[in-house]
Short mmCIF file of C-alpha atoms in Angstrom, two decimals:
data_model
loop_
_atom_site.label_atom_id
_atom_site.label_comp_id
_atom_site.label_asym_id
_atom_site.label_seq_id
_atom_site.Cartn_x
_atom_site.Cartn_y
_atom_site.Cartn_z
CA UNK W 1 49.29 228.50 144.70
CA UNK W 2 52.31 230.73 146.28
CA UNK W 3 49.95 232.78 147.47
CA UNK W 4 47.88 229.96 149.46
CA UNK W 5 51.59 228.76 150.70
CA UNK W 6 52.45 232.14 152.00
CA UNK W 7 48.88 232.57 153.68
CA UNK W 8 49.12 229.18 155.54
CA UNK W 9 52.93 230.35 156.79
CA UNK W 10 51.39 233.40 158.41
CA UNK W 11 48.71 231.72 159.55
CA UNK W 12 50.68 229.05 161.32
CA UNK W 13 52.81 231.83 162.50
CA UNK W 14 50.10 233.93 164.33
CA UNK W 15 48.80 230.39 165.26
CA UNK W 16 51.74 230.02 167.39
CA UNK W 17 51.71 233.20 168.55
CA UNK W 18 48.20 233.26 169.87
CA UNK W 19 48.69 229.22 171.39
CA UNK W 20 51.82 230.78 173.28
CA UNK W 21 50.32 233.78 174.59
CA UNK W 22 47.32 231.18 175.69
CA UNK W 23 49.33 228.93 177.08
CA UNK W 24 51.00 232.02 179.56
CA UNK W 25 47.87 233.47 180.57
CA UNK W 26 46.51 229.65 181.48
CA UNK W 27 49.21 229.17 183.19
CA UNK W 28 49.35 232.70 185.00
CA UNK W 29 45.48 231.80 185.85
CA UNK W 30 46.71 229.00 187.40
CA UNK W 31 49.22 230.35 189.50
CA UNK W 32 46.74 233.38 190.55
CA UNK W 33 44.31 230.67 191.85
CA UNK W 34 46.82 228.34 193.89
CA UNK W 35 48.11 231.89 195.08
CA UNK W 36 45.09 231.92 197.80
CA UNK W 37 46.02 228.61 199.23
CA UNK W 38 49.77 229.14 199.51
CA UNK W 39 49.16 232.58 201.22
CA UNK W 40 46.70 230.99 203.80
CA UNK W 41 49.06 227.92 204.32
CA UNK W 42 51.62 230.77 204.80
CA UNK W 43 49.94 232.50 207.38
CA UNK W 44 49.31 229.08 209.18
CA UNK W 45 52.89 228.86 208.84
CA UNK W 46 52.14 225.43 207.22
CA UNK W 47 54.94 224.99 205.43
CA UNK W 48 55.22 221.62 204.31
CA UNK W 49 51.67 221.67 203.08
CA UNK W 50 52.77 224.67 200.75
CA UNK W 51 55.66 222.44 199.73
CA UNK W 52 54.09 219.15 199.16
CA UNK W 53 51.40 220.83 197.21
CA UNK W 54 53.76 222.55 194.96
CA UNK W 55 55.62 219.56 194.92
CA UNK W 56 52.28 217.07 193.59
CA UNK W 57 51.10 220.06 191.35
CA UNK W 58 53.98 220.47 189.49
CA UNK W 59 53.87 216.55 189.03
CA UNK W 60 50.49 216.36 187.99
CA UNK W 61 51.02 218.56 185.05
CA UNK W 62 52.78 217.23 182.31
CA UNK W 63 53.77 220.24 180.62
CA UNK W 64 55.60 221.47 183.63
CA UNK W 65 59.14 221.02 183.42
CA UNK W 66 60.58 222.62 186.19
CA UNK W 67 59.28 224.21 189.38
CA UNK W 68 61.15 226.37 191.75
CA UNK W 69 59.49 228.46 195.03
CA UNK W 70 61.88 230.32 197.21
CA UNK W 71 60.60 232.26 200.38
CA UNK W 72 61.83 235.76 200.44
CA UNK W 73 64.33 234.83 202.69
CA UNK W 74 66.03 232.78 200.27
CA UNK W 75 64.56 229.50 201.87
CA UNK W 76 64.15 227.24 198.80
CA UNK W 77 60.99 225.55 199.20
CA UNK W 78 60.59 223.69 196.29
CA UNK W 79 63.26 222.70 193.84
CA UNK W 80 61.51 220.08 191.57
CA UNK W 81 62.79 219.21 187.73
CA UNK W 82 61.07 216.71 185.62
CA UNK W 83 63.13 216.56 183.08
CA UNK W 84 65.78 219.48 181.28
CA UNK W 85 64.05 221.85 179.58
CA UNK W 86 63.93 221.68 176.20
CA UNK W 87 64.94 224.80 173.55
CA UNK W 88 61.09 225.36 172.75
CA UNK W 89 59.78 226.14 176.66
CA UNK W 90 58.79 229.07 178.48
CA UNK W 91 59.29 230.41 182.12
CA UNK W 92 56.57 232.40 184.19
CA UNK W 93 57.80 234.06 187.12
CA UNK W 94 55.03 235.18 189.62
CA UNK W 95 55.02 236.14 193.30
CA UNK W 96 52.72 235.55 196.10
CA UNK W 97 52.56 237.67 199.05
CA UNK W 98 51.34 236.30 202.02
CA UNK W 99 52.61 238.76 204.84
CA UNK W 100 52.90 242.66 204.45
CA UNK W 101 56.53 241.93 204.02
CA UNK W 102 57.50 238.09 203.25
CA UNK W 103 56.60 236.42 199.71
CA UNK W 104 57.17 233.10 197.86
CA UNK W 105 58.44 233.74 194.19
CA UNK W 106 57.69 230.89 192.13
CA UNK W 107 59.23 229.72 188.71
CA UNK W 108 57.22 227.66 186.55
CA UNK W 109 59.11 226.45 183.08
CA UNK W 110 56.99 224.90 180.48
CA UNK W 111 57.27 222.68 177.97
CA UNK W 112 55.71 224.07 174.45
CA UNK W 113 55.99 220.02 172.94
CA UNK W 114 52.38 220.03 173.36
CA UNK W 115 51.74 223.39 171.77
CA UNK W 116 53.80 222.46 168.84
CA UNK W 117 51.71 219.41 168.85
CA UNK W 118 48.52 221.22 168.29
CA UNK W 119 50.18 223.94 165.96
CA UNK W 120 51.49 220.75 163.48
CA UNK W 121 47.99 219.47 163.72
CA UNK W 122 46.33 222.54 162.70
CA UNK W 123 49.61 222.74 159.96
CA UNK W 124 47.68 219.26 158.29
CA UNK W 125 44.01 220.32 158.82
CA UNK W 126 45.32 223.78 156.97
CA UNK W 127 47.08 221.80 154.78
CA UNK W 128 44.01 219.66 153.79
CA UNK W 129 41.57 222.88 153.66
CA UNK W 130 43.93 224.32 151.12
CA UNK W 131 44.03 221.52 149.07
CA UNK W 132 39.98 221.14 148.89
CA UNK W 133 39.90 224.60 148.28
CA UNK W 134 41.98 224.57 145.64
CA UNK W 135 40.14 221.41 143.77
CA UNK W 136 36.83 223.25 144.20
CA UNK W 137 38.18 226.31 142.64
CA UNK W 138 39.33 224.42 139.86
CA UNK W 139 36.17 222.72 139.51
CA UNK W 140 34.26 225.93 139.73
CA UNK W 141 36.37 227.27 137.37
CA UNK W 142 36.29 224.54 135.21
CA UNK W 143 32.35 224.86 135.19
CA UNK W 144 32.24 228.26 134.88
CA UNK W 145 34.35 227.78 131.56
CA UNK W 146 32.37 224.60 130.47
CA UNK W 147 28.97 227.09 130.75
CA UNK W 148 30.21 230.57 129.65
CA UNK W 149 32.61 229.73 126.83
CA UNK W 150 31.96 225.71 126.06
CA UNK W 151 28.77 225.15 125.65
CA UNK W 152 27.81 228.82 123.95
CA UNK W 153 30.79 227.56 121.38
CA UNK W 154 29.16 224.28 120.81
CA UNK W 155 25.68 225.47 120.37
CA UNK W 156 26.93 227.95 117.47
CA UNK W 157 29.56 225.44 116.47
CA UNK W 158 26.00 222.83 115.60
CA UNK W 159 24.00 225.94 114.33
CA UNK W 160 26.67 226.61 111.79
CA UNK W 161 26.73 222.94 110.97
CA UNK W 162 23.15 222.63 110.68
CA UNK W 163 23.10 225.89 108.56
CA UNK W 164 25.63 224.93 106.07
CA UNK W 165 24.14 220.84 105.51
CA UNK W 166 21.13 222.89 104.82
CA UNK W 167 22.86 224.92 102.67
CA UNK W 168 24.79 222.03 100.89
CA UNK W 169 21.30 220.10 100.52
CA UNK W 170 20.10 223.41 98.65
CA UNK W 171 23.11 223.39 96.68
CA UNK W 172 22.56 220.10 96.14
CA UNK W 173 19.22 220.40 94.96
CA UNK W 174 20.65 223.31 92.05
CA UNK W 175 23.03 221.48 91.09
CA UNK W 176 21.18 218.05 90.46
CA UNK W 177 18.26 220.74 88.70
CA UNK W 178 21.56 222.10 86.43
CA UNK W 179 22.30 219.24 85.54
CA UNK W 180 19.01 217.62 84.47
CA UNK W 181 18.02 220.88 82.37
CA UNK W 182 21.50 220.96 80.68
CA UNK W 183 20.82 216.95 80.28
CA UNK W 184 17.44 218.61 78.67
CA UNK W 185 18.86 221.11 76.32
CA UNK W 186 21.26 219.02 75.03
CA UNK W 187 18.78 216.44 73.83
#
């Protein structure tokens, strides 16, 4: 049981690490995908479209709690904040080049509550799986002991009991014979 508890702890820790890395990769990929649209809009000098797009994009994603977009000259294009970031969040910084000497710096803070919910679900599933495995191992152990140890032992007991019964019957017959012989001799 302690091995399973330790293994469960290691698996949970590993799953948290994997989910966090996958969430970061997903967010980075999403930023790469929207980078093309933002670059084109900047080349057309359509700053309002970029600002509105980033605002809407941040609002549509429940996991984003903060998004800031700042042009290289220091002009803040978007400063979106849904709610204060929890202690369980991570920040991704991404730079989108739209001219040779100009860029847009994006900073996105993502809340990990959804990731924790997934991890908690995995923990419960892992606990259930562990309980099933322990139950199966216990049943297999009982069945193995019963087949290997108890059944042969019971068969041996039955065999010896049968042999003792036969021996007792033989002894009883001999006693009866000796009793008849002694009765006959004394007569």
